[in-house]
Each structure stands twice: as C-alpha cells, then as structure tokens.
Tab-separated table of C-alpha atoms in Angstrom:
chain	number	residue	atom	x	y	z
A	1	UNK	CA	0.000	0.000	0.000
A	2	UNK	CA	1.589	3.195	-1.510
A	3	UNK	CA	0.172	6.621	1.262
A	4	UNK	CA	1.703	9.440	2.827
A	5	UNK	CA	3.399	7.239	5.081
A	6	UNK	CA	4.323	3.875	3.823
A	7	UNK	CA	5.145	1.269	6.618
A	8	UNK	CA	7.270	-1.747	6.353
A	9	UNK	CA	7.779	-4.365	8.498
A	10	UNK	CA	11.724	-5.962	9.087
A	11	UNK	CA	13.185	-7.937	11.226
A	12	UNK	CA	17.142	-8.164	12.027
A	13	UNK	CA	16.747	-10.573	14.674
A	14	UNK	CA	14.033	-11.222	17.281
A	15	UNK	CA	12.625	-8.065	18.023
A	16	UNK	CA	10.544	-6.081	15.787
A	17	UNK	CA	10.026	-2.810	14.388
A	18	UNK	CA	8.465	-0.556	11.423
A	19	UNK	CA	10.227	1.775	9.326
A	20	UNK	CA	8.228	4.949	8.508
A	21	UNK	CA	8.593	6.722	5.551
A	22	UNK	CA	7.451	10.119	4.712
A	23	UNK	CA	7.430	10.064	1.011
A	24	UNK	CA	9.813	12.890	-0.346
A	25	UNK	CA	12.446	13.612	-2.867
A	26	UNK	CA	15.879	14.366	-1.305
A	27	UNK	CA	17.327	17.124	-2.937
A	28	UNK	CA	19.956	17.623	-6.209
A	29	UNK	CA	22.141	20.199	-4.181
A	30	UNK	CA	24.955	16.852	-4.293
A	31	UNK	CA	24.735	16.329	-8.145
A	32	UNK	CA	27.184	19.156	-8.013
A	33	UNK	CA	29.988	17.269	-6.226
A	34	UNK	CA	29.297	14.341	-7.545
A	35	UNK	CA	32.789	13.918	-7.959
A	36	UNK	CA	33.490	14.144	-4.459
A	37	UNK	CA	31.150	11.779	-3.087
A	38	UNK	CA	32.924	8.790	-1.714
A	39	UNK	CA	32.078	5.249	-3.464
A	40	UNK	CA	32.225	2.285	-1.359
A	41	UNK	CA	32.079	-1.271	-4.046
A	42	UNK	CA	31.277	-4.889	-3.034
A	43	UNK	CA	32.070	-7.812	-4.593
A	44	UNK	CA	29.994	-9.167	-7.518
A	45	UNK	CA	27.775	-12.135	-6.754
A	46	UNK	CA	27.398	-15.108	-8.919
A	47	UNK	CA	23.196	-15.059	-9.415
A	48	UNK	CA	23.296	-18.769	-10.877
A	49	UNK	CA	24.477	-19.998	-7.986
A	50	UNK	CA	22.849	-18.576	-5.667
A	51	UNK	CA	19.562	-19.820	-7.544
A	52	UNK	CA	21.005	-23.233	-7.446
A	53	UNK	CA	21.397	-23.201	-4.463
A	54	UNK	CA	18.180	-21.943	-3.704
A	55	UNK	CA	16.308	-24.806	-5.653
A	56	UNK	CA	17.826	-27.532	-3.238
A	57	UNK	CA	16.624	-25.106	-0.284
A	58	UNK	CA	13.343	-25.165	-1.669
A	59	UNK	CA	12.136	-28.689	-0.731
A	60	UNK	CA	12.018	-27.294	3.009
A	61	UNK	CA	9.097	-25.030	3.225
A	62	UNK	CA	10.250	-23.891	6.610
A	63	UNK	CA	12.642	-21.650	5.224
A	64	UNK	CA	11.688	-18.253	3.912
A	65	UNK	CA	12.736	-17.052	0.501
A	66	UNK	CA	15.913	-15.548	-0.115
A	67	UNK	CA	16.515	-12.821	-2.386
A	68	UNK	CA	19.796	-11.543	-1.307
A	69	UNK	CA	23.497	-11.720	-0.169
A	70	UNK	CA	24.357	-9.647	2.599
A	71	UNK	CA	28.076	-7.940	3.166
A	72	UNK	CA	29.214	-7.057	6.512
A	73	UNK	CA	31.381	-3.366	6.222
A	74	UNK	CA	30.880	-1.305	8.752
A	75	UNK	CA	30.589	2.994	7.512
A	76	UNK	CA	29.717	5.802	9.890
A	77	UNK	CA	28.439	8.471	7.460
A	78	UNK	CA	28.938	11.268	9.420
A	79	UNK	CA	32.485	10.402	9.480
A	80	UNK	CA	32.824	8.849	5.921
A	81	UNK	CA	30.523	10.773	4.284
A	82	UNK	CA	30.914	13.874	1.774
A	83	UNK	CA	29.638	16.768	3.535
A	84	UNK	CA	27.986	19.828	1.744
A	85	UNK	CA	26.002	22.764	3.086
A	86	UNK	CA	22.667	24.234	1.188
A	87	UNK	CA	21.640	27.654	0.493
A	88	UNK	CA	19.890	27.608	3.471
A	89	UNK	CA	22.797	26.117	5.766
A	90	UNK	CA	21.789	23.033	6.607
A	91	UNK	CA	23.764	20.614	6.501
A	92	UNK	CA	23.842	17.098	3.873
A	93	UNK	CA	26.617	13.928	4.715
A	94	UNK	CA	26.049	11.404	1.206
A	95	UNK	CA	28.012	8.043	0.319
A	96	UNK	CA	27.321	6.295	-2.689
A	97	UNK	CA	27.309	2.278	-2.526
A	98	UNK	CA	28.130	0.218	-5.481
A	99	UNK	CA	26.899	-3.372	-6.281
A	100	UNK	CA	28.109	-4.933	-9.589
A	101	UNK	CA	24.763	-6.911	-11.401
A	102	UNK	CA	22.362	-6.297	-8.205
A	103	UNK	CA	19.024	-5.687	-8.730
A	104	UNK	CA	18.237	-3.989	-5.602
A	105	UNK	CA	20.438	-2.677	-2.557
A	106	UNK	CA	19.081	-3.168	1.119
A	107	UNK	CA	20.794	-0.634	3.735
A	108	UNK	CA	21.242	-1.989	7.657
A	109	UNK	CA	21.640	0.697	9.976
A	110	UNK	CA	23.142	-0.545	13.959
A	111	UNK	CA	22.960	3.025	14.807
A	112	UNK	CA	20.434	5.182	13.958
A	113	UNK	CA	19.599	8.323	16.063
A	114	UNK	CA	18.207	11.086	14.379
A	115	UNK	CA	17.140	14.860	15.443
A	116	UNK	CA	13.735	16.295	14.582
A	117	UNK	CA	14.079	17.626	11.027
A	118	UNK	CA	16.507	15.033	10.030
A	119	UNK	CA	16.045	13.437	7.086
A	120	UNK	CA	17.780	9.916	5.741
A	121	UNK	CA	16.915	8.797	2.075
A	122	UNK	CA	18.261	6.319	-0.016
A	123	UNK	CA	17.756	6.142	-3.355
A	124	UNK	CA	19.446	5.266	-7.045
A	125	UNK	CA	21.500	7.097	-9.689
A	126	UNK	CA	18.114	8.260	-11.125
A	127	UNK	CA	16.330	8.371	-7.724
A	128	UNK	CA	13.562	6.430	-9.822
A	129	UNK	CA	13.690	4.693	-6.999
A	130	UNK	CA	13.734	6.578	-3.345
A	131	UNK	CA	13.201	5.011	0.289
A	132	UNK	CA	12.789	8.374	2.224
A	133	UNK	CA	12.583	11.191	4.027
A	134	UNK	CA	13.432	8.331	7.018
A	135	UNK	CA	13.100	10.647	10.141
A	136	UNK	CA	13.159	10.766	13.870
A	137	UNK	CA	10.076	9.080	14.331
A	138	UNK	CA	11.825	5.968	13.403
A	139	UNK	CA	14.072	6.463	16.281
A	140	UNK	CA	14.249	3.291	18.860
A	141	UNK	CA	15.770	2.031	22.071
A	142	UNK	CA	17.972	-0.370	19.682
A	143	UNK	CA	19.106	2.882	17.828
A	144	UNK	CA	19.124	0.227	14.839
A	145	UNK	CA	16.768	0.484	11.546
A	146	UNK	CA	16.811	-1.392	8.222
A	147	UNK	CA	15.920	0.395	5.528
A	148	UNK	CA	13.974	-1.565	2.437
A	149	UNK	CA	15.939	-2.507	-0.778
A	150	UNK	CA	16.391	0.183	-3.549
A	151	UNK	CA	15.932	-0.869	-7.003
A	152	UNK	CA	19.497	-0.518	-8.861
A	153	UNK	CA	23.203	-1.776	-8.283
A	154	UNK	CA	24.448	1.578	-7.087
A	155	UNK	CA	22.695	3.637	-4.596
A	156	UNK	CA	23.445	7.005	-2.510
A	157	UNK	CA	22.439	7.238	1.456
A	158	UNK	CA	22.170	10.872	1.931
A	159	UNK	CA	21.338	12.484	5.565
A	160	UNK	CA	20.021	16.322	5.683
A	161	UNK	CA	20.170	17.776	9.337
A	162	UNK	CA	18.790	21.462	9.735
A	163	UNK	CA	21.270	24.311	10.647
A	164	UNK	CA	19.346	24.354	14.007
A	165	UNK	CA	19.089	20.855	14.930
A	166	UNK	CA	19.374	20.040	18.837
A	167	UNK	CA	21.979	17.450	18.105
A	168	UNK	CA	24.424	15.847	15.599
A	169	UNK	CA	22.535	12.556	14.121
A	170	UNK	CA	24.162	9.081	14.659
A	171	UNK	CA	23.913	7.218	11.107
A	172	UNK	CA	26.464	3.836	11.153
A	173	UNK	CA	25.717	1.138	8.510
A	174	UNK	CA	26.271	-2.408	9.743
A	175	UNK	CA	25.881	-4.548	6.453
A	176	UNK	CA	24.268	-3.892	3.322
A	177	UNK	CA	22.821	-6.002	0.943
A	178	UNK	CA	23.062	-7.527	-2.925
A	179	UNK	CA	19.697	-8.464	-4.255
A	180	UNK	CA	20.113	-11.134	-6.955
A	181	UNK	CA	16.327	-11.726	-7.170
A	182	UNK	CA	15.049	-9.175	-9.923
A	183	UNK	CA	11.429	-8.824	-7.266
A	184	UNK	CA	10.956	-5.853	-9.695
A	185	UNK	CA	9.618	-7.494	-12.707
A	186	UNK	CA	8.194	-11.036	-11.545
A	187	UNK	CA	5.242	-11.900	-11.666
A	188	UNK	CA	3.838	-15.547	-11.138
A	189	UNK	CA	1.621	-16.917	-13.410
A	190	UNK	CA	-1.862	-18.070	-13.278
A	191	UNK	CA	-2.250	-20.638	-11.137
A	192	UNK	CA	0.699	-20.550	-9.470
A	193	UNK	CA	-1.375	-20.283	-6.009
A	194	UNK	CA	-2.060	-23.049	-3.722
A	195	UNK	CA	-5.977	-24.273	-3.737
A	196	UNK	CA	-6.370	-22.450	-0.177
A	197	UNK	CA	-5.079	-19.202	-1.643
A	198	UNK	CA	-7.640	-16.576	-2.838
A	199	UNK	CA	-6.967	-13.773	-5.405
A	200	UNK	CA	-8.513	-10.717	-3.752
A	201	UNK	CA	-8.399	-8.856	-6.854
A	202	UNK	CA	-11.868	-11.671	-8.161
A	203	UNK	CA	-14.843	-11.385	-6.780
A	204	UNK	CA	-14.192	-14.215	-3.979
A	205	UNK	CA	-12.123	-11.579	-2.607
A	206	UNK	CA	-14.870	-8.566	-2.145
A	207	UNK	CA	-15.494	-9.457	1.512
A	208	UNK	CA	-11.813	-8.820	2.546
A	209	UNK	CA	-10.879	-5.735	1.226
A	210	UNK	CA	-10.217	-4.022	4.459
A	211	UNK	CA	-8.203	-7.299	5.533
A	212	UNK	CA	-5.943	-6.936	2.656
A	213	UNK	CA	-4.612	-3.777	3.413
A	214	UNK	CA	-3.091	-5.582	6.846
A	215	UNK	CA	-0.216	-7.582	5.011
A	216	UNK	CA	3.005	-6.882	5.298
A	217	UNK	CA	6.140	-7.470	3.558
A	218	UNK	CA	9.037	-8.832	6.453
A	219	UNK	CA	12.220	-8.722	5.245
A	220	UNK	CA	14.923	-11.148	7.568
A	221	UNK	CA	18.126	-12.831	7.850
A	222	UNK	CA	20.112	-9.589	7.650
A	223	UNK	CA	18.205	-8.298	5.150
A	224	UNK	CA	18.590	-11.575	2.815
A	225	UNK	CA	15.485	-13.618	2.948
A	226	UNK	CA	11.820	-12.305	2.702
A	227	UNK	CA	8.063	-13.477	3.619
A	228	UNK	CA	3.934	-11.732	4.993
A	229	UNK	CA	2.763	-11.049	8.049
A	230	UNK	CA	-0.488	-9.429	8.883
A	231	UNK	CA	-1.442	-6.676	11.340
A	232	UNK	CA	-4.142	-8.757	13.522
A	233	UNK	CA	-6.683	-7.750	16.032
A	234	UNK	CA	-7.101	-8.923	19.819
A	235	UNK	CA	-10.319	-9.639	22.107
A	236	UNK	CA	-10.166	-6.059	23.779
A	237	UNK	CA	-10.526	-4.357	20.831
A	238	UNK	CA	-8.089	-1.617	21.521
A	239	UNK	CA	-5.950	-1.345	18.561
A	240	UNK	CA	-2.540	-2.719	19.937
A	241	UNK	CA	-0.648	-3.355	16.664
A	242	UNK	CA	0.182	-6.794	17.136
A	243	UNK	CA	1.828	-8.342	14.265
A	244	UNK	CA	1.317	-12.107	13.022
C-alpha cells in the first residue's frame, strides 16, 4: 500500500520494528559534487548460484525465501561521508554504494539516532527509486533500523540535518545487501497459487478488502530472505498493533 506514510515491516533478529517513511524527494544540491562523493564497491555475486542453491533449499518449506546476499562493512556516514552545506545552511553527509549486477540494494543501519528535522533517504543514480525522508520518528531504544531494498546496483544514502538541529545525528551502517532476485519485474503466473489461496483482486475476494490492506512485507536474515505477516486484532478491541 503506496500513502503518505508507507510502513514496512523488518526484522534483524528477534525483536521487531516498522520503518516509517514520509514520502519525499531528497534534494539535487549533491549532483554538483558528484565527484566528491565517496564510493564504497562490493564484490559481484554469482546469481546462478545462488539460484542453485536456492532450488535444493526449496524442498524445506520452513525456510523463507531468499533474495539476497548480505556484506558485513561497517561505515559511519557522518564520518565517511561527503559533507555539503545548502543555500539555506543546513547541513547534507552522502556516500554512494556500489553493487556490480544487483538488482536492488538493502541498507542496515546498527545506529540510527536522528534529530527532529533530520532526514535519511536512499535512493538510485536516477532516484527512480527513493526510500525516504526516514526521520526521527523511526528512532528506537535499539538505535538500529533497516531500511527496504532500492531498485538498482548503485545507490546514494544521503542524511540532511537542519542548521538548528538540537543534536548531531548518529547514522552507522552495519551490512548492506546484494539483491540477486530481480522482485521488480516477476510476476507468477496463473495458477501458481495453492488451492487455499484466494486472489482478492476476483470477486471471492470482495469481503476482505479491508483485511488486505493488513499484510506486510518482512524482510529477515540480515536483510537476505523475505516473507507476509499481517497486522491482527485482539479480544479487547483496543488497537494494539500486534503483528502475526
């Protein structure tokens, strides 16, 4: 579901937590020192084996479906980043990360403490594809936030802080990830559902339209694997977003 504020649910280990997005363009001010930006590269990823290897995983239907290879490198972008101030002052740290053949990039964030104002985005050379403004409301007692694959194989994290922000943000990436799964143009074909799966889209479906909009996407193991959840009620009534 596509709104003003588009939630997605992740996982990076047991606990679990949305990411709120604010849907906003970050702005060009950078595409002037483009030059300067600092480019941090991965190693390419064989996508035939990985399916392989995916087809022998398949028989267990325990497993949820992976769609990526994560890499550990750990970049403060405060520190690392390229920092540039805009006619207004405020201040903008960017990095650009480059994945050879990916067709997505995941971002995994073990600190993340942001200032009101702040804005994170991430987005790709086009910024066709943008995962942003990330602000303070995401901020948690983990300080820790994974932000939902970009479409592309190279892919800028930019963080705007106002001139008059209370405090410096705290932006670390732990790991990010290579998605070798094109999830960008699949689609499965007709009867590729189970027999206990209905199509909400037919008219079996009319009676559940206000359940549908309660799945979730969860994306876990470090940002590799992915399967649904739903948001689900509870016997008091009261609107406690518990998660299934």
């Amino acid at each position: 579901m596509r709104s003003l504020f588009t939630i997605l649910i992740l996982f990076i280990t047991v606990p679990l937590f949305s990411q709120i997005i604010v849907q906003k363009m970050p702005n060009d001010d950078y595409l002037f020192n483009k030059s300067a930006i600092p480019v941090f590269s991965y190693p390419e990823v064989d996508h035939d084996l990985m399916l392989a290897e995916d087809e022998i995983e398949s028989s267990s239907k325990e497993v949820p479906l992976r769609i990526a290879i994560p890499f550990e490198k750990e970049i403060d972008l405060i520190k690392n980043g390229f920092l540039y101030y805009d006619d207004y002052g405020n201040r903008n740290w960017i990095i650009q990360l480059n994945l050879p053949g990916a067709y997505g990039v995941g971002v995994i964030l073990n600190r993340f403490y942001i200032p009101k104002g702040g804005e994170l985005y991430v987005f790709n050379e086009d910024r066709s594809s943008v995962n942003g403004a990330i602000t303070s409301v995401n901020n948690n007692e983990r300080m820790a936030l994974q932000v939902s694959p970009v479409q592309g194989n190279s892919v800028f994290v930019m963080y705007s802080e106002p001139i008059d922000s209370e405090f410096e943000g705290e932006i670390r990436i732990k790991s990010v990830s290579h998605l070798y799964r094109d999830l960008y143009h699949t689609n499965k074909g007709f009867g590729d559902s189970g027999s206990c799966n209905v199509n909400v889209v037919c008219p079996e479906g009319d009676a559940w339209q206000d359940e549908v909009r309660s799945v979730a996407l969860i994306i876990n193991g470090n940002g590799s694997r992915i399967c649904t959840g739903a948001m689900i009620n509870n016997t008091a009534l009261d609107g406690i977003p518990y998660f299934l």
